[in-house]
Amino acid sequence: MAVQRAGSGSEPPYLRIVREIERRIHRGELRPGDRVPSIRQAAAQWGVATATATKALDTLRRRGRVMAVPRVGTVVAGPAPVSAPAPAPRPGAGRASRERRPVAAGQNAERERVVHAAIAIADAQGFEAVSMRGVATTLGMPTMSLYGLVRGKEEMATLMADTVFGELELPQEPPPGWRAHLELAARLQWRLYLRHPWLPRFMSLTHPQPLPNMLRFGNWGMSAVLGLGLDPEAARVVWWALVNHVRGTATNLEAQHDAERHTGLSPDQWYNAHLPSFHARLSTHTAPLDDRLQFDLTAFFEAGLRLLLDGVAVQIGRQHRP
């Protein structure tokens, strides 16, 4: 890009940069939500010091022409949607405990539309394809208008996760017996991950998020073990082990989809194509290998679920033993 000298004429260099960016905005070359040159880019483009470029962007911000958006940069400001102000973050609050921005009642439907569009993108292309600009393009709306509804990609991910957990239809009368109840809880969660392979990455055992639909599922599932006579700590471990088995197995779903896109091979095809290498490097006495393999993550999940619940049954028997 050619350097545009900003120092000629009687006007201060920083004002020449301001005028040029304002001209681009007026002509529609820069639309609301579009990024403007950063301080470093402006300094290089107009051949000025970084202090001059900083002053130019500060002037544009004071005039309301641009605004800084976290993790995006400085963008052209647009008409701000009417919404309640975001609460100040609590001292020491991290990403997992960050509160949602209050949204005016009339904007709830619009935010739901935005979140469902992001979910559709993630389901089709993976979560890495989700961006504020991409969602805005899908919906045919300015990127900046999204920031009046959702703070950014992190809050978008939180809303997406809680929204898809809201898809779960939990029976008011669970199946009789603790085992049938836990099997249903695990399978409902597994099917949810099958529909949304990006979801497991946002499920944390150590930093869980107190989101309404996730808590609803947790309360429903935990009720299966609370009446078994286990001490509270043992009951929590049973539930955590169950949901972690489902989530841990489901982390392979996204990786499997990525590998299939990159290699064009299913897990069975990949294994069988590399079988000679496995035979050459592994002892058949310690790691027997079938000549043909059909690998199904759902079957693997079910096998692990049976083993886990068999262990829970043993634990319950020990607890009740005189």
Tab-separated table of C-alpha atoms in Angstrom:
chain	number	residue	atom	x	y	z
A	1	MET	CA	0.000	0.000	0.000
A	2	ALA	CA	1.358	3.444	-0.917
A	3	VAL	CA	2.203	5.793	1.938
A	4	GLN	CA	-0.116	8.808	2.094
A	5	ARG	CA	1.787	11.787	3.462
A	6	ALA	CA	-0.290	13.540	6.114
A	7	GLY	CA	2.063	16.399	6.877
A	8	SER	CA	1.497	18.697	3.915
A	9	GLY	CA	-0.694	21.809	4.188
A	10	SER	CA	-1.557	23.903	7.231
A	11	GLU	CA	-3.755	21.239	8.878
A	12	PRO	CA	-2.123	19.125	11.624
A	13	PRO	CA	-1.176	15.627	10.415
A	14	TYR	CA	-3.529	13.849	12.819
A	15	LEU	CA	-6.510	15.857	11.520
A	16	ARG	CA	-5.726	14.857	7.947
A	17	ILE	CA	-5.995	11.212	9.026
A	18	VAL	CA	-9.274	12.001	10.781
A	19	ARG	CA	-10.683	13.711	7.697
A	20	GLU	CA	-9.675	10.842	5.415
A	21	ILE	CA	-11.270	8.164	7.589
A	22	GLU	CA	-14.412	10.281	8.002
A	23	ARG	CA	-14.552	10.697	4.210
A	24	ARG	CA	-14.418	6.917	3.765
A	25	ILE	CA	-17.207	6.492	6.291
A	26	HIS	CA	-19.405	9.094	4.548
A	27	ARG	CA	-18.845	7.467	1.158
A	28	GLY	CA	-19.768	4.043	2.508
A	29	GLU	CA	-16.299	2.630	1.930
A	30	LEU	CA	-16.229	1.890	5.664
A	31	ARG	CA	-19.529	0.674	7.063
A	32	PRO	CA	-20.638	0.201	10.695
A	33	GLY	CA	-18.712	-2.701	12.167
A	34	ASP	CA	-15.846	-2.487	9.651
A	35	ARG	CA	-12.375	-2.259	11.121
A	36	VAL	CA	-10.427	0.953	10.634
A	37	PRO	CA	-6.620	1.002	10.444
A	38	SER	CA	-4.920	0.243	13.748
A	39	ILE	CA	-2.424	2.680	15.239
A	40	ARG	CA	0.474	0.834	13.634
A	41	GLN	CA	-1.300	0.533	10.283
A	42	ALA	CA	-2.300	4.206	10.298
A	43	ALA	CA	1.249	5.269	11.136
A	44	ALA	CA	2.589	3.243	8.212
A	45	GLN	CA	-0.169	4.240	5.780
A	46	TRP	CA	0.103	7.989	6.387
A	47	GLY	CA	3.815	8.079	7.182
A	48	VAL	CA	3.425	9.567	10.677
A	49	ALA	CA	4.616	8.720	14.161
A	50	THR	CA	2.556	6.306	16.251
A	51	ALA	CA	1.746	9.167	18.640
A	52	THR	CA	0.129	11.056	15.746
A	53	ALA	CA	-1.842	7.993	14.678
A	54	THR	CA	-2.960	7.466	18.288
A	55	LYS	CA	-4.197	11.051	18.493
A	56	ALA	CA	-6.129	10.627	15.243
A	57	LEU	CA	-7.954	7.516	16.460
A	58	ASP	CA	-8.649	9.129	19.831
A	59	THR	CA	-10.216	12.080	18.013
A	60	LEU	CA	-12.406	9.768	15.964
A	61	ARG	CA	-13.502	7.990	19.138
A	62	ARG	CA	-14.384	11.263	20.863
A	63	ARG	CA	-16.437	12.269	17.830
A	64	GLY	CA	-18.309	8.968	17.991
A	65	ARG	CA	-17.054	7.844	14.579
A	66	VAL	CA	-15.302	4.704	15.805
A	67	MET	CA	-15.271	2.508	18.872
A	68	ALA	CA	-12.940	-0.093	20.326
A	69	VAL	CA	-14.302	-3.635	20.487
A	70	PRO	CA	-12.406	-6.195	22.615
A	71	ARG	CA	-10.650	-8.917	20.586
A	72	VAL	CA	-11.748	-7.208	17.365
A	73	GLY	CA	-10.045	-3.807	17.230
A	74	THR	CA	-11.263	-0.318	16.391
A	75	VAL	CA	-14.360	-0.393	14.205
A	76	VAL	CA	-16.756	2.090	12.670
A	77	ALA	CA	-19.495	2.932	15.146
A	78	GLY	CA	-23.093	2.445	14.144
A	79	PRO	CA	-26.434	3.318	15.671
A	80	ALA	CA	-26.368	1.654	19.078
A	81	PRO	CA	-29.316	-0.633	19.871
A	82	VAL	CA	-31.293	0.313	22.960
A	83	SER	CA	-30.297	-2.006	25.772
A	84	ALA	CA	-29.649	-1.969	29.458
A	85	PRO	CA	-26.054	-1.172	30.421
A	86	ALA	CA	-23.783	-4.117	31.040
A	87	PRO	CA	-22.928	-4.739	34.699
A	88	ALA	CA	-19.389	-4.106	35.831
A	89	PRO	CA	-17.469	-7.379	36.225
A	90	ARG	CA	-17.120	-8.609	39.767
A	91	PRO	CA	-13.606	-8.386	41.257
A	92	GLY	CA	-11.743	-11.550	40.449
A	93	ALA	CA	-14.515	-12.929	38.281
A	94	GLY	CA	-13.187	-15.087	35.461
A	95	ARG	CA	-14.623	-16.133	32.158
A	96	ALA	CA	-16.650	-18.994	33.626
A	97	SER	CA	-18.354	-16.772	36.211
A	98	ARG	CA	-18.865	-13.714	34.001
A	99	GLU	CA	-22.425	-12.438	34.188
A	100	ARG	CA	-24.582	-12.019	31.131
A	101	ARG	CA	-25.402	-8.568	29.855
A	102	PRO	CA	-28.988	-7.588	30.693
A	103	VAL	CA	-31.067	-7.299	27.542
A	104	ALA	CA	-34.256	-5.310	27.092
A	105	ALA	CA	-37.359	-7.459	26.749
A	106	GLY	CA	-37.833	-6.489	23.107
A	107	GLN	CA	-34.344	-7.740	22.255
A	108	ASN	CA	-34.686	-11.262	23.667
A	109	ALA	CA	-36.083	-12.664	20.426
A	110	GLU	CA	-33.347	-10.939	18.430
A	111	ARG	CA	-30.628	-12.365	20.659
A	112	GLU	CA	-32.143	-15.844	20.361
A	113	ARG	CA	-32.030	-15.463	16.583
A	114	VAL	CA	-28.365	-14.524	16.769
A	115	VAL	CA	-27.508	-17.472	19.038
A	116	HIS	CA	-29.387	-19.976	16.860
A	117	ALA	CA	-27.540	-18.671	13.793
A	118	ALA	CA	-24.220	-19.215	15.595
A	119	ILE	CA	-25.299	-22.746	16.565
A	120	ALA	CA	-26.152	-23.535	12.942
A	121	ILE	CA	-22.708	-22.343	11.811
A	122	ALA	CA	-20.953	-24.391	14.518
A	123	ASP	CA	-22.965	-27.521	13.696
A	124	ALA	CA	-22.124	-27.264	10.001
A	125	GLN	CA	-18.531	-26.009	10.090
A	126	GLY	CA	-17.227	-26.368	13.653
A	127	PHE	CA	-16.950	-23.754	16.376
A	128	GLU	CA	-13.822	-22.220	14.849
A	129	ALA	CA	-16.022	-20.952	12.012
A	130	VAL	CA	-18.174	-18.931	14.416
A	131	SER	CA	-17.386	-15.211	14.454
A	132	MET	CA	-19.371	-12.093	15.171
A	133	ARG	CA	-18.876	-10.946	11.586
A	134	GLY	CA	-19.874	-14.333	10.197
A	135	VAL	CA	-23.058	-14.467	12.266
A	136	ALA	CA	-23.923	-10.914	11.234
A	137	THR	CA	-23.380	-11.777	7.568
A	138	THR	CA	-25.600	-14.837	7.882
A	139	LEU	CA	-28.390	-12.716	9.357
A	140	GLY	CA	-27.829	-9.763	6.997
A	141	MET	CA	-27.209	-7.275	9.794
A	142	PRO	CA	-24.309	-4.941	10.701
A	143	THR	CA	-21.646	-6.557	12.845
A	144	MET	CA	-21.812	-3.772	15.419
A	145	SER	CA	-25.492	-4.429	16.083
A	146	LEU	CA	-24.539	-7.837	17.512
A	147	TYR	CA	-22.474	-6.236	20.257
A	148	GLY	CA	-25.623	-4.679	21.680
A	149	LEU	CA	-26.937	-8.220	22.193
A	150	VAL	CA	-23.838	-10.311	22.910
A	151	ARG	CA	-20.516	-9.071	24.304
A	152	GLY	CA	-18.379	-11.194	22.040
A	153	LYS	CA	-17.471	-14.739	21.058
A	154	GLU	CA	-16.947	-15.911	24.650
A	155	GLU	CA	-20.428	-14.893	25.735
A	156	MET	CA	-21.772	-16.250	22.447
A	157	ALA	CA	-20.288	-19.668	23.289
A	158	THR	CA	-21.886	-19.606	26.742
A	159	LEU	CA	-25.295	-18.741	25.306
A	160	MET	CA	-24.928	-21.402	22.617
A	161	ALA	CA	-24.100	-24.109	25.172
A	162	ASP	CA	-27.012	-23.271	27.454
A	163	THR	CA	-29.399	-22.976	24.503
A	164	VAL	CA	-28.650	-26.456	23.180
A	165	PHE	CA	-28.971	-27.935	26.684
A	166	GLY	CA	-32.459	-26.456	26.603
A	167	GLU	CA	-33.229	-28.947	23.798
A	168	LEU	CA	-33.217	-31.806	26.312
A	169	GLU	CA	-36.691	-33.122	27.065
A	170	LEU	CA	-36.426	-34.436	30.608
A	171	PRO	CA	-39.354	-36.596	31.706
A	172	GLN	CA	-41.024	-35.391	34.880
A	173	GLU	CA	-41.323	-39.032	35.914
A	174	PRO	CA	-37.888	-40.594	35.339
A	175	PRO	CA	-37.547	-44.327	34.672
A	176	PRO	CA	-37.864	-46.498	37.776
A	177	GLY	CA	-34.571	-47.473	39.353
A	178	TRP	CA	-31.316	-45.572	39.678
A	179	ARG	CA	-29.599	-47.434	36.834
A	180	ALA	CA	-32.294	-46.775	34.235
A	181	HIS	CA	-32.395	-43.126	35.329
A	182	LEU	CA	-28.622	-42.691	34.932
A	183	GLU	CA	-28.613	-44.558	31.612
A	184	LEU	CA	-31.227	-42.180	30.263
A	185	ALA	CA	-29.320	-39.136	31.566
A	186	ALA	CA	-26.119	-40.334	29.891
A	187	ARG	CA	-27.817	-41.151	26.577
A	188	LEU	CA	-29.657	-37.842	26.433
A	189	GLN	CA	-26.352	-36.049	26.930
A	190	TRP	CA	-24.638	-38.257	24.327
A	191	ARG	CA	-27.306	-37.560	21.712
A	192	LEU	CA	-26.935	-33.858	22.402
A	193	TYR	CA	-23.196	-34.102	21.697
A	194	LEU	CA	-23.889	-36.066	18.508
A	195	ARG	CA	-26.069	-33.184	17.275
A	196	HIS	CA	-23.552	-30.553	18.408
A	197	PRO	CA	-19.998	-32.004	18.293
A	198	TRP	CA	-18.495	-28.619	19.303
A	199	LEU	CA	-20.335	-28.640	22.662
A	200	PRO	CA	-18.034	-30.875	24.791
A	201	ARG	CA	-15.209	-28.329	24.696
A	202	PHE	CA	-17.364	-25.961	26.768
A	203	MET	CA	-18.288	-28.522	29.431
A	204	SER	CA	-15.846	-28.181	32.325
A	205	LEU	CA	-15.750	-30.476	35.337
A	206	THR	CA	-13.480	-28.105	37.269
A	207	HIS	CA	-15.019	-24.776	36.179
A	208	PRO	CA	-18.717	-25.484	35.589
A	209	GLN	CA	-20.924	-22.567	34.658
A	210	PRO	CA	-24.180	-21.926	36.580
A	211	LEU	CA	-26.384	-21.755	33.491
A	212	PRO	CA	-30.134	-22.415	33.785
A	213	ASN	CA	-30.548	-25.307	31.354
A	214	MET	CA	-27.350	-27.038	32.452
A	215	LEU	CA	-28.414	-26.775	36.112
A	216	ARG	CA	-31.831	-28.163	35.223
A	217	PHE	CA	-30.193	-31.212	33.645
A	218	GLY	CA	-27.787	-31.612	36.572
A	219	ASN	CA	-30.563	-31.492	39.174
A	220	TRP	CA	-32.625	-34.013	37.217
A	221	GLY	CA	-29.706	-36.415	36.878
A	222	MET	CA	-28.436	-36.066	40.436
A	223	SER	CA	-31.865	-37.013	41.776
A	224	ALA	CA	-31.130	-40.578	40.635
A	225	VAL	CA	-28.321	-41.028	43.139
A	226	LEU	CA	-29.386	-38.868	46.058
A	227	GLY	CA	-31.840	-41.481	47.335
A	228	LEU	CA	-29.457	-44.434	47.253
A	229	GLY	CA	-28.137	-44.055	50.766
A	230	LEU	CA	-24.692	-42.955	49.583
A	231	ASP	CA	-22.932	-40.238	51.491
A	232	PRO	CA	-23.115	-36.857	49.694
A	233	GLU	CA	-19.513	-36.988	48.492
A	234	ALA	CA	-19.932	-40.466	46.997
A	235	ALA	CA	-23.190	-39.396	45.302
A	236	ARG	CA	-21.454	-36.399	43.702
A	237	VAL	CA	-18.592	-38.579	42.491
A	238	VAL	CA	-21.047	-40.980	40.839
A	239	TRP	CA	-22.748	-38.155	38.938
A	240	TRP	CA	-19.509	-36.426	37.985
A	241	ALA	CA	-17.984	-39.695	36.786
A	242	LEU	CA	-21.035	-40.334	34.618
A	243	VAL	CA	-21.184	-36.912	32.942
A	244	ASN	CA	-17.401	-36.888	32.531
A	245	HIS	CA	-17.495	-40.275	30.789
A	246	VAL	CA	-20.050	-38.923	28.324
A	247	ARG	CA	-18.238	-35.643	27.787
A	248	GLY	CA	-14.792	-37.272	27.615
A	249	THR	CA	-15.897	-39.749	24.959
A	250	ALA	CA	-17.706	-36.990	23.068
A	251	THR	CA	-14.538	-34.890	22.767
A	252	ASN	CA	-13.561	-37.345	20.019
A	253	LEU	CA	-16.558	-36.382	17.883
A	254	GLU	CA	-15.218	-33.004	16.767
A	255	ALA	CA	-11.747	-34.450	16.183
A	256	GLN	CA	-13.293	-37.299	14.187
A	257	HIS	CA	-15.216	-34.879	11.964
A	258	ASP	CA	-12.075	-32.793	11.405
A	259	ALA	CA	-10.018	-35.878	10.552
A	260	GLU	CA	-12.657	-37.147	8.134
A	261	ARG	CA	-12.723	-33.750	6.381
A	262	HIS	CA	-8.935	-33.668	6.069
A	263	THR	CA	-8.299	-37.311	5.152
A	264	GLY	CA	-11.546	-38.319	3.455
A	265	LEU	CA	-11.455	-41.559	5.483
A	266	SER	CA	-13.864	-42.859	8.101
A	267	PRO	CA	-12.384	-44.303	11.347
A	268	ASP	CA	-12.793	-47.865	9.970
A	269	GLN	CA	-11.116	-46.951	6.675
A	270	TRP	CA	-8.269	-45.162	8.473
A	271	TYR	CA	-7.624	-48.082	10.812
A	272	ASN	CA	-7.707	-50.707	8.095
A	273	ALA	CA	-5.480	-48.639	5.794
A	274	HIS	CA	-2.860	-48.377	8.561
A	275	LEU	CA	-3.244	-51.934	9.863
A	276	PRO	CA	0.064	-53.166	8.354
A	277	SER	CA	1.941	-50.431	10.219
A	278	PHE	CA	0.189	-51.343	13.470
A	279	HIS	CA	1.058	-55.022	12.959
A	280	ALA	CA	4.689	-54.123	12.331
A	281	ARG	CA	5.075	-51.987	15.443
A	282	LEU	CA	2.889	-53.716	18.051
A	283	SER	CA	3.262	-57.116	19.644
A	284	THR	CA	0.231	-59.265	18.865
A	285	HIS	CA	0.664	-60.899	22.300
A	286	THR	CA	0.202	-57.634	24.212
A	287	ALA	CA	-2.009	-55.801	21.692
A	288	PRO	CA	-3.950	-58.266	19.526
A	289	LEU	CA	-5.250	-56.656	16.339
A	290	ASP	CA	-8.199	-57.702	14.203
A	291	ASP	CA	-7.681	-57.795	10.474
A	292	ARG	CA	-10.853	-55.760	10.051
A	293	LEU	CA	-12.256	-53.219	12.472
A	294	GLN	CA	-15.554	-51.424	12.710
A	295	PHE	CA	-15.103	-48.552	15.138
A	296	ASP	CA	-18.247	-46.857	16.432
A	297	LEU	CA	-17.981	-44.154	19.063
A	298	THR	CA	-21.564	-44.745	20.191
A	299	ALA	CA	-20.821	-48.430	20.815
A	300	PHE	CA	-17.676	-47.399	22.699
A	301	PHE	CA	-19.730	-44.949	24.779
A	302	GLU	CA	-22.292	-47.659	25.610
A	303	ALA	CA	-19.584	-50.143	26.618
A	304	GLY	CA	-17.991	-47.597	28.933
A	305	LEU	CA	-21.378	-46.702	30.386
A	306	ARG	CA	-22.042	-50.354	31.269
A	307	LEU	CA	-18.661	-50.699	32.965
A	308	LEU	CA	-19.149	-47.481	34.907
A	309	LEU	CA	-22.630	-48.373	36.153
A	310	ASP	CA	-21.473	-51.871	37.082
A	311	GLY	CA	-18.914	-50.168	39.303
A	312	VAL	CA	-21.603	-47.922	40.791
A	313	ALA	CA	-23.642	-51.019	41.634
A	314	VAL	CA	-20.659	-52.459	43.498
A	315	GLN	CA	-20.216	-49.173	45.371
A	316	ILE	CA	-23.877	-49.146	46.376
A	317	GLY	CA	-23.609	-52.745	47.600
A	318	ARG	CA	-20.586	-51.874	49.748
A	319	GLN	CA	-22.352	-48.869	51.199
A	320	HIS	CA	-25.339	-50.975	52.252
A	321	ARG	CA	-23.303	-53.910	53.521
A	322	PRO	CA	-23.534	-54.304	57.347
